[in-house]
Short mmCIF file of C-alpha atoms and ligand atoms in Angstrom, two decimals:
data_model
loop_
_atom_site.label_atom_id
_atom_site.label_comp_id
_atom_site.label_asym_id
_atom_site.label_seq_id
_atom_site.Cartn_x
_atom_site.Cartn_y
_atom_site.Cartn_z
CA MET G 1 145.66 121.41 268.82
CA THR G 2 149.34 121.73 267.97
CA ILE G 3 149.65 125.50 268.14
CA LYS G 4 150.29 126.81 271.64
CA LEU G 5 151.29 130.41 272.28
CA LYS G 6 152.45 131.25 275.79
CA THR G 7 153.44 134.85 275.03
CA ALA G 8 152.58 137.54 272.55
CA VAL G 9 154.72 136.98 269.44
CA PRO G 10 157.60 137.79 269.39
CA GLY G 11 158.09 136.92 273.06
CA PRO G 12 160.58 138.61 275.42
CA LYS G 13 163.47 136.21 274.75
CA SER G 14 163.05 136.54 270.98
CA ARG G 15 163.02 140.33 271.32
CA LYS G 16 166.26 140.29 273.30
CA LEU G 17 167.93 138.02 270.76
CA MET G 18 166.72 140.22 267.91
CA ALA G 19 168.38 143.23 269.55
CA ARG G 20 171.65 141.28 269.71
CA ARG G 21 171.17 140.08 266.12
CA LEU G 22 170.73 143.65 264.90
CA ARG G 23 173.98 144.70 266.57
CA ALA G 24 176.13 141.73 265.50
CA VAL G 25 174.75 140.26 262.28
CA ALA G 26 174.93 141.93 258.89
CA ARG G 27 171.67 143.39 257.59
CA GLY G 28 171.58 141.12 254.51
CA PRO G 29 170.06 137.91 255.84
CA PHE G 30 166.29 138.29 255.92
CA HIS G 31 163.85 136.87 258.52
CA ALA G 32 160.31 135.91 257.62
CA THR G 33 159.40 135.99 261.31
CA PRO G 34 160.85 137.75 264.36
CA VAL G 35 160.86 134.60 266.52
CA PHE G 36 164.02 132.74 267.48
CA LEU G 37 163.98 128.98 267.24
CA ALA G 38 164.71 126.69 270.16
CA ARG G 39 163.90 123.30 268.57
CA ALA G 40 161.92 121.74 265.72
CA ARG G 41 160.38 118.27 265.23
CA GLY G 42 158.12 116.99 262.46
CA ALA G 43 156.01 119.99 261.42
CA VAL G 44 156.34 121.85 264.70
CA ILE G 45 158.71 124.65 265.68
CA GLU G 46 159.19 125.73 269.28
CA ASP G 47 160.65 129.16 269.93
CA VAL G 48 162.87 130.36 272.79
CA ASP G 49 159.81 131.65 274.68
CA GLY G 50 158.16 128.21 274.65
CA ASN G 51 155.66 129.10 271.90
CA ARG G 52 154.67 126.24 269.59
CA PHE G 53 154.15 127.00 265.90
CA LEU G 54 152.95 124.96 262.97
CA ASP G 55 155.55 125.20 260.26
CA PHE G 56 154.37 126.03 256.72
CA ALA G 57 157.89 126.96 255.60
CA ALA G 58 160.04 123.86 256.29
CA GLY G 59 163.18 126.02 256.32
CA ILE G 60 162.21 127.18 252.78
CA GLY G 61 161.41 123.76 251.37
CA VAL G 62 164.21 121.88 253.14
CA ALA G 63 162.58 119.82 255.89
CA ASN G 64 160.38 117.95 253.41
CA ALA G 65 160.84 114.73 255.40
CA GLY G 66 160.07 116.67 258.60
CA HIS G 67 162.27 118.45 261.09
CA ALA G 68 164.92 116.22 262.61
CA PRO G 69 163.61 112.81 261.50
CA ALA G 70 165.11 110.22 263.87
CA ALA G 71 166.71 108.20 261.06
CA VAL G 72 168.43 111.27 259.60
CA VAL G 73 169.70 112.49 262.97
CA LYS G 74 171.00 108.99 263.80
CA ALA G 75 172.76 108.57 260.44
CA ALA G 76 174.37 112.03 260.63
CA ALA G 77 175.51 111.49 264.23
CA ALA G 78 177.02 108.09 263.38
CA ALA G 79 178.81 109.58 260.35
CA ALA G 80 180.14 112.50 262.42
CA ALA G 81 181.48 110.08 265.00
CA ARG G 82 183.46 108.33 262.23
CA CYS G 83 184.73 111.47 260.46
CA VAL G 84 183.38 115.01 260.15
CA HIS G 85 185.54 116.03 257.22
CA ALA G 86 188.51 114.67 255.33
CA GLY G 87 187.72 115.95 251.84
CA PHE G 88 186.52 113.85 248.90
CA ASN G 89 189.39 115.45 246.96
CA VAL G 90 191.87 114.00 249.44
CA THR G 91 190.66 110.60 250.62
CA PRO G 92 187.38 109.56 248.95
CA TYR G 93 184.77 107.69 250.98
CA GLU G 94 181.87 105.36 250.24
CA GLY G 95 179.04 107.68 251.37
CA TYR G 96 179.68 110.11 248.50
CA VAL G 97 179.74 107.28 245.95
CA GLU G 98 176.64 105.62 247.37
CA LEU G 99 174.71 108.90 247.34
CA ALA G 100 175.78 109.53 243.73
CA GLU G 101 174.60 106.01 242.79
CA LYS G 102 171.24 106.54 244.49
CA LEU G 103 170.69 109.98 242.93
CA CYS G 104 171.58 108.68 239.45
CA ALA G 105 169.01 105.92 239.90
CA ALA G 106 166.36 108.32 241.23
CA VAL G 107 166.41 111.17 238.68
CA PRO G 108 164.47 110.68 235.44
CA GLY G 109 166.33 109.52 232.31
CA ARG G 110 167.23 106.14 230.92
CA GLY G 111 170.92 106.29 229.89
CA PRO G 112 174.02 106.26 232.12
CA LYS G 113 174.15 109.11 234.63
CA LYS G 114 176.68 110.64 237.00
CA ALA G 115 176.49 113.05 239.94
CA LEU G 116 178.58 115.84 241.47
CA LEU G 117 177.99 116.84 245.10
CA VAL G 118 178.35 120.44 246.29
CA ASN G 119 177.11 122.51 249.24
CA SER G 120 174.27 124.79 248.21
CA GLY G 121 171.68 125.32 245.53
CA ALA G 122 173.51 128.28 244.02
CA GLU G 123 176.69 126.22 243.81
CA ALA G 124 174.80 123.44 242.02
CA VAL G 125 173.49 125.99 239.48
CA GLU G 126 176.98 127.45 238.93
CA ASN G 127 178.37 123.99 238.28
CA ALA G 128 175.54 122.93 235.99
CA VAL G 129 176.26 125.96 233.79
CA LYS G 130 180.03 125.30 233.82
CA ILE G 131 179.46 121.67 232.85
CA ALA G 132 177.03 122.61 230.05
CA ARG G 133 179.49 125.16 228.61
CA VAL G 134 182.42 122.76 228.59
CA PHE G 135 180.29 119.98 227.12
CA THR G 136 178.87 122.07 224.29
CA GLY G 137 181.78 124.43 223.72
CA ARG G 138 179.15 127.20 223.61
CA GLN G 139 178.52 130.18 225.91
CA ALA G 140 174.92 131.40 225.88
CA VAL G 141 172.56 130.41 228.67
CA VAL G 142 168.81 130.95 228.48
CA CYS G 143 166.71 131.39 231.62
CA PHE G 144 163.15 132.53 232.29
CA ASP G 145 161.27 135.51 233.70
CA HIS G 146 160.33 135.18 237.40
CA GLY G 147 163.03 132.54 237.90
CA PHE G 148 165.20 132.27 241.01
CA HIS G 149 168.44 130.30 240.95
CA GLY G 150 170.49 131.66 243.88
CA ARG G 151 172.69 134.51 245.01
CA THR G 152 176.16 133.81 243.56
CA TYR G 153 177.08 135.70 240.39
CA MET G 154 175.87 133.32 237.70
CA ALA G 155 172.90 132.16 239.78
CA MET G 156 171.98 135.80 240.53
CA THR G 157 172.35 136.75 236.87
CA LEU G 158 169.93 133.95 235.99
CA THR G 159 167.50 135.24 238.63
CA SER G 160 164.73 137.67 237.65
CA LYS G 161 163.64 139.59 240.73
CA VAL G 162 165.63 142.81 241.01
CA LYS G 163 164.87 143.78 244.61
CA PRO G 164 166.40 142.49 246.79
CA TYR G 165 168.35 139.91 244.83
CA LYS G 166 170.14 141.99 242.16
CA SER G 167 169.85 145.63 243.04
CA GLY G 168 173.31 147.21 243.28
CA PHE G 169 175.18 143.96 242.70
CA GLY G 170 175.94 144.43 238.99
CA PRO G 171 177.62 144.03 236.60
CA PHE G 172 176.10 140.65 235.91
CA ASN G 173 177.51 137.75 233.94
CA PRO G 174 177.53 138.03 230.16
CA GLU G 175 175.82 135.67 227.70
CA VAL G 176 172.65 135.21 229.76
CA TYR G 177 169.31 135.65 227.95
CA ARG G 178 165.82 135.62 229.39
CA ALA G 179 162.63 134.22 227.86
CA PRO G 180 159.06 134.61 229.15
CA PHE G 181 157.84 131.96 231.61
CA PRO G 182 154.32 130.64 230.94
CA TYR G 183 152.76 132.44 233.92
CA ALA G 184 149.19 132.20 232.72
CA TYR G 185 147.63 134.46 235.38
CA ARG G 186 149.84 137.38 234.32
CA TRP G 187 150.09 136.73 230.58
CA PRO G 188 148.56 139.54 228.52
CA GLY G 189 145.61 138.55 226.38
CA SER G 190 144.86 135.09 227.75
CA ASN G 191 145.09 133.06 230.91
CA ASP G 192 144.48 129.73 229.22
CA PRO G 193 147.58 127.72 230.21
CA GLU G 194 147.85 125.89 226.88
CA ARG G 195 147.59 129.05 224.81
CA VAL G 196 150.09 130.81 227.08
CA SER G 197 152.38 127.77 226.84
CA ALA G 198 152.27 127.93 223.01
CA GLU G 199 152.83 131.71 222.91
CA CYS G 200 155.73 131.54 225.38
CA PHE G 201 157.34 128.72 223.44
CA ARG G 202 157.09 130.84 220.28
CA ALA G 203 158.76 133.74 222.12
CA PHE G 204 161.48 131.37 223.32
CA THR G 205 162.25 130.08 219.81
CA ASP G 206 162.14 133.65 218.44
CA LEU G 207 164.70 134.72 221.06
CA LEU G 208 167.04 131.89 220.15
CA THR G 209 166.64 132.35 216.42
CA SER G 210 166.83 136.13 216.27
CA GLN G 211 169.17 137.06 219.12
CA ILE G 212 171.37 134.15 220.18
CA GLY G 213 171.50 131.29 217.68
CA PRO G 214 170.60 127.79 218.85
CA ASP G 215 174.10 126.62 217.82
CA GLN G 216 175.60 129.21 220.21
CA THR G 217 173.42 128.14 223.14
CA ALA G 218 174.99 125.96 225.81
CA ALA G 219 172.06 125.56 228.17
CA VAL G 220 168.46 126.33 228.96
CA ILE G 221 167.66 126.40 232.68
CA ILE G 222 164.13 126.27 234.07
CA GLU G 223 162.33 125.60 237.32
CA PRO G 224 159.46 123.18 236.48
CA VAL G 225 157.46 125.14 239.08
CA LEU G 226 158.66 128.67 239.90
CA GLY G 227 159.71 128.67 243.55
CA GLU G 228 160.58 132.17 244.75
CA GLY G 229 158.70 133.40 241.66
CA GLY G 230 155.39 132.39 243.25
CA PHE G 231 154.72 128.66 242.72
CA VAL G 232 153.69 128.87 239.08
CA PRO G 233 153.86 125.47 237.36
CA ALA G 234 155.14 125.40 233.78
CA PRO G 235 152.58 123.48 231.72
CA ALA G 236 153.78 119.97 230.85
CA SER G 237 153.37 120.87 227.16
CA PHE G 238 155.90 123.72 227.56
CA LEU G 239 158.48 121.52 229.28
CA ARG G 240 158.05 118.82 226.61
CA LYS G 241 158.56 121.33 223.80
CA LEU G 242 161.69 122.68 225.50
CA ARG G 243 162.95 119.11 225.81
CA GLU G 244 162.39 118.46 222.08
CA TYR G 245 163.97 121.76 221.05
CA CYS G 246 167.07 121.26 223.22
CA THR G 247 167.55 117.71 221.93
CA LYS G 248 167.22 118.90 218.33
CA HIS G 249 169.82 121.66 218.78
CA GLY G 250 172.27 119.93 221.12
CA ILE G 251 171.47 122.32 223.99
CA VAL G 252 171.81 121.10 227.59
CA LEU G 253 168.43 121.28 229.33
CA ILE G 254 168.88 121.98 233.05
CA ALA G 255 165.91 121.45 235.36
CA ASP G 256 166.41 123.40 238.58
CA GLU G 257 164.56 121.15 241.04
CA ILE G 258 166.15 122.72 244.09
CA GLN G 259 162.78 123.80 245.48
CA THR G 260 160.51 121.33 243.62
CA GLY G 261 162.56 118.24 244.46
CA PHE G 262 162.17 115.57 247.12
CA GLY G 263 158.43 115.20 247.14
CA ARG G 264 157.50 118.88 247.20
CA THR G 265 155.14 118.48 244.22
CA GLY G 266 153.90 115.00 245.16
CA THR G 267 156.47 113.07 243.13
CA LEU G 268 160.17 112.80 243.96
CA PHE G 269 160.86 115.31 241.15
CA ALA G 270 158.43 117.61 239.34
CA CYS G 271 159.83 116.64 235.89
CA GLU G 272 158.32 113.19 236.36
CA GLN G 273 154.84 114.69 236.10
CA ALA G 274 155.67 116.30 232.75
CA GLY G 275 157.23 113.06 231.54
CA ILE G 276 160.56 114.69 230.68
CA ALA G 277 164.16 113.87 231.54
CA PRO G 278 166.46 116.92 231.61
CA ASP G 279 170.13 116.51 230.67
CA LEU G 280 171.12 117.92 234.07
CA MET G 281 169.16 118.40 237.26
CA THR G 282 170.17 120.68 240.12
CA LEU G 283 169.18 119.51 243.59
CA ALA G 284 169.62 120.92 247.10
CA LYS G 285 167.20 121.86 249.95
CA GLY G 286 165.21 118.64 250.65
CA LEU G 287 168.17 116.45 249.67
CA GLY G 288 170.03 116.78 252.97
CA GLY G 289 167.02 117.07 255.26
CA GLY G 290 168.65 120.22 256.68
CA LEU G 291 172.34 119.50 256.27
CA PRO G 292 174.00 121.62 253.58
CA ILE G 293 174.37 119.44 250.53
CA ALA G 294 173.44 119.89 246.88
CA ALA G 295 173.98 118.03 243.63
CA VAL G 296 174.16 118.20 239.88
CA VAL G 297 172.94 114.92 238.40
CA GLY G 298 172.61 114.04 234.75
CA ARG G 299 173.75 112.35 231.57
CA ALA G 300 177.18 110.78 232.17
CA GLU G 301 178.74 112.16 228.98
CA VAL G 302 177.67 115.70 229.91
CA MET G 303 178.74 115.37 233.55
CA ASP G 304 182.15 114.04 232.49
CA ALA G 305 182.94 117.02 230.24
CA PRO G 306 184.99 119.05 232.79
CA SER G 307 188.52 117.80 233.35
CA GLU G 308 189.68 116.39 236.68
CA GLY G 309 189.85 119.20 239.25
CA GLY G 310 187.70 121.54 237.09
CA VAL G 311 184.71 121.17 239.40
CA GLY G 312 184.39 120.24 243.08
CA GLY G 313 185.49 121.99 246.25
CA THR G 314 186.66 121.56 249.82
CA TYR G 315 183.36 120.62 251.44
CA GLY G 316 181.27 119.22 248.56
CA GLY G 317 179.69 115.91 249.57
CA ASN G 318 180.77 116.17 253.18
CA PRO G 319 180.43 112.71 254.83
CA VAL G 320 177.94 113.83 257.49
CA ALA G 321 175.73 115.51 254.88
CA CYS G 322 175.98 112.45 252.59
CA ALA G 323 174.84 110.17 255.42
CA ALA G 324 171.90 112.48 256.14
CA ALA G 325 170.94 112.59 252.44
CA LEU G 326 171.08 108.78 252.17
CA ALA G 327 168.76 108.57 255.19
CA VAL G 328 166.40 111.12 253.58
CA LEU G 329 166.26 109.09 250.35
CA LYS G 330 165.40 105.99 252.40
CA LEU G 331 162.45 107.83 253.96
CA PHE G 332 161.05 108.38 250.45
CA GLN G 333 161.78 104.83 249.31
CA ASP G 334 158.52 102.99 250.05
CA GLY G 335 156.34 105.71 248.49
CA SER G 336 154.18 106.33 251.56
CA LEU G 337 155.61 109.81 252.19
CA LEU G 338 154.91 110.72 248.53
CA ALA G 339 151.37 109.32 248.80
CA HIS G 340 150.83 111.43 251.92
CA ALA G 341 152.25 114.47 250.09
CA ARG G 342 149.73 113.97 247.27
CA ALA G 343 146.86 113.66 249.77
CA LEU G 344 148.02 116.92 251.40
CA GLY G 345 148.12 118.48 247.93
CA GLY G 346 144.45 117.60 247.36
CA ILE G 347 143.42 119.12 250.70
CA ILE G 348 145.43 122.30 250.12
CA GLU G 349 144.12 122.68 246.57
CA ARG G 350 140.49 122.47 247.72
CA ARG G 351 141.00 125.05 250.48
CA LEU G 352 142.88 127.49 248.24
CA THR G 353 140.32 127.19 245.43
CA ASP G 354 137.58 127.90 247.96
CA TRP G 355 139.44 131.04 249.13
CA GLN G 356 139.75 132.19 245.55
CA THR G 357 135.97 132.06 245.16
CA ARG G 358 135.24 133.65 248.55
CA PHE G 359 137.89 136.35 248.96
CA PRO G 360 138.19 139.01 246.22
CA CYS G 361 141.80 139.72 247.26
CA VAL G 362 142.82 136.17 246.24
CA GLY G 363 143.37 136.63 242.52
CA ASP G 364 144.93 133.27 241.81
CA ALA G 365 145.30 129.92 243.56
CA ARG G 366 147.70 127.50 241.91
CA GLY G 367 150.49 124.98 242.21
CA LEU G 368 151.41 121.37 241.72
CA GLY G 369 150.69 118.71 244.34
CA PRO G 370 151.24 120.18 247.80
CA MET G 371 153.43 123.00 246.41
CA ARG G 372 150.66 125.61 246.31
CA ALA G 373 150.19 129.33 246.73
CA VAL G 374 147.70 132.18 246.61
CA GLU G 375 148.38 135.49 244.87
CA PHE G 376 146.90 138.69 246.31
CA VAL G 377 145.55 141.48 244.11
CA ARG G 378 143.94 144.84 244.87
CA ASP G 379 141.23 144.19 242.31
CA ARG G 380 140.25 141.12 240.37
CA ALA G 381 139.94 142.86 237.00
CA GLY G 382 143.16 144.89 237.02
CA LYS G 383 145.16 142.23 238.92
CA GLU G 384 147.27 144.93 240.56
CA PRO G 385 149.69 143.01 242.81
CA TRP G 386 148.89 143.57 246.51
CA ARG G 387 152.16 143.09 248.34
CA GLU G 388 150.92 144.49 251.68
CA ALA G 389 148.12 141.91 251.79
CA ALA G 390 150.60 139.03 251.60
CA GLY G 391 152.74 140.72 254.26
CA ARG G 392 149.76 141.24 256.55
CA VAL G 393 148.61 137.63 256.17
CA ALA G 394 152.13 136.34 256.90
CA LYS G 395 152.23 138.54 260.04
CA HIS G 396 148.78 137.36 261.14
CA CYS G 397 150.04 133.80 260.68
CA TYR G 398 153.10 134.03 262.91
CA GLU G 399 151.21 136.04 265.52
CA HIS G 400 148.68 133.18 265.61
CA GLY G 401 151.11 130.28 265.54
CA VAL G 402 151.79 129.50 261.86
CA ILE G 403 155.08 130.15 260.10
CA ALA G 404 154.24 131.09 256.49
CA LEU G 405 156.34 132.60 253.71
CA THR G 406 155.66 135.17 251.02
CA ALA G 407 156.97 134.84 247.46
CA GLY G 408 156.56 136.19 243.95
CA THR G 409 158.23 138.80 241.79
CA TYR G 410 155.81 141.35 243.30
CA SER G 411 156.05 139.81 246.83
CA ASN G 412 152.27 139.40 246.77
CA VAL G 413 152.09 135.63 247.14
CA ILE G 414 151.74 133.38 250.19
CA ARG G 415 153.26 129.98 249.50
CA LEU G 416 152.69 126.80 251.43
CA LEU G 417 155.75 124.68 252.12
CA PRO G 418 154.81 122.48 255.08
CA PRO G 419 157.02 119.52 255.97
CA LEU G 420 155.41 116.64 254.10
CA VAL G 421 155.02 114.68 257.34
CA ILE G 422 152.47 117.20 258.62
CA THR G 423 149.27 115.41 259.67
CA GLU G 424 145.94 116.25 258.06
CA ALA G 425 144.71 117.62 261.40
CA GLN G 426 147.77 119.88 261.73
CA LEU G 427 147.38 121.03 258.15
CA ALA G 428 143.72 121.92 258.76
CA GLU G 429 144.66 123.81 261.94
CA GLY G 430 147.27 125.83 260.05
CA LEU G 431 144.98 126.49 257.09
CA ASP G 432 142.30 127.80 259.48
CA VAL G 433 144.80 130.36 260.79
CA LEU G 434 145.74 131.34 257.25
CA GLU G 435 142.09 131.66 256.25
CA ALA G 436 141.35 133.90 259.25
CA GLY G 437 144.29 136.10 258.21
CA ILE G 438 142.97 136.40 254.64
CA ALA G 439 139.46 137.14 255.87
CA GLU G 440 140.84 140.12 257.82
CA VAL G 441 142.56 141.67 254.80
CA ARG G 442 140.80 144.90 253.87
CA PRO G 443 141.92 147.57 251.42
C1 PLP L 501 164.87 126.96 242.44
C2 PLP L 501 166.02 127.39 243.29
N1 PLP L 501 167.26 127.37 242.77
C3 PLP L 501 168.32 127.74 243.49
C4 PLP L 501 168.19 128.17 244.80
C5 PLP L 501 169.42 128.59 245.58
O1 PLP L 501 169.66 127.67 246.60
P1 PLP L 501 170.60 128.08 247.83
O2 PLP L 501 169.85 129.08 248.64
O3 PLP L 501 170.82 126.77 248.56
O4 PLP L 501 171.85 128.63 247.25
C6 PLP L 501 166.93 128.21 245.38
C7 PLP L 501 166.74 128.70 246.76
O5 PLP L 501 165.70 129.11 247.17
C8 PLP L 501 165.81 127.81 244.61
O6 PLP L 501 164.57 127.85 245.10
#
């Protein structure tokens, strides 16, 4: 047994810290749990009261290679001892170049590629759009319903969910258009993924033809699996058709793999499973194993469109974060972590499918590889989103030693994001807690 609770949750020290947090920290940052962290290793989080939790959140899909893997900690410490920051814009260093080389080799696509390193997912999205606009000389950007791309102005404009991400923050950026995402469970008329894929692609082409003009469109940005939107995979057929359409019309296809990347779906990147190579890929989260680093990687001619000094920043590709990211990539190198991730995916899929048959409140169970989720509804037929059910299950989880996150446009989804180093026994222990929480959900 990994879970060990010494106090009721939250414990007394967490409560005291929360009181201080409420006085000193702005309201904006959200907490999925009320417990304060003391340390984290592998798939285990220990709080300040000595309670041990199984982590099904991984810092929102960051600690894919586990919390504080020894190799990452060692590489970051050694890099920090050499230099914490000098600025790639001032005196370049090898770690940035080596990480760019490794990322170019790792992302799908045959031709020459280049990379730009930045600090956060939102910053990667901003830069991908800037690069696509300069490269094409066009302005329009097409995104999808239920998408999440970050909290800066362009990234927020591209994001779908109004509360809490957009409400009151307008006006938003111009020249952003939204097409339907093939979310089969919530598509009117059919939940057959292939039919929904075809109908959504038709809506996408209609939007471009009737409202924007393909020759005015700089970029199309899509998450291969919706992250914050509730872990809905886009059918491979949809992604392939987008790829063909963008190639035909000279539009830059951006795959936002910030949440799906680094093994989260069982392959290094989700696009691999659809057999497509985007023109640009945005990466963050799992890349640095916890250190803030993000990247835009893609076709060299596209990446080279901005002039010198047009993109970049003070901290982008910080040497400590680069060293950590290189160590993370090494952990994925021999394929065993990915094989383990796929095995976890099989186990999770079987459990979630079983819940869908047994619990009427579980309307949908879905995902790709180990990136899986359940969607709660008040009734199977009407599919009315049941936000409180997801909230109650998440609360049951942390009170019983599992850190789990909600998601979805209607906040009625529980998503599973365990560190991919979690053992099968730990996973089963955590899933048992989750199942007990779902079993308790009553209207
Ligand atoms: C798909 C996707 N894109 C972009 C972002 C924004 O990343 P960040 O929070 O690092 O700015 C996220 C964060 O959750 C994400 O899931």
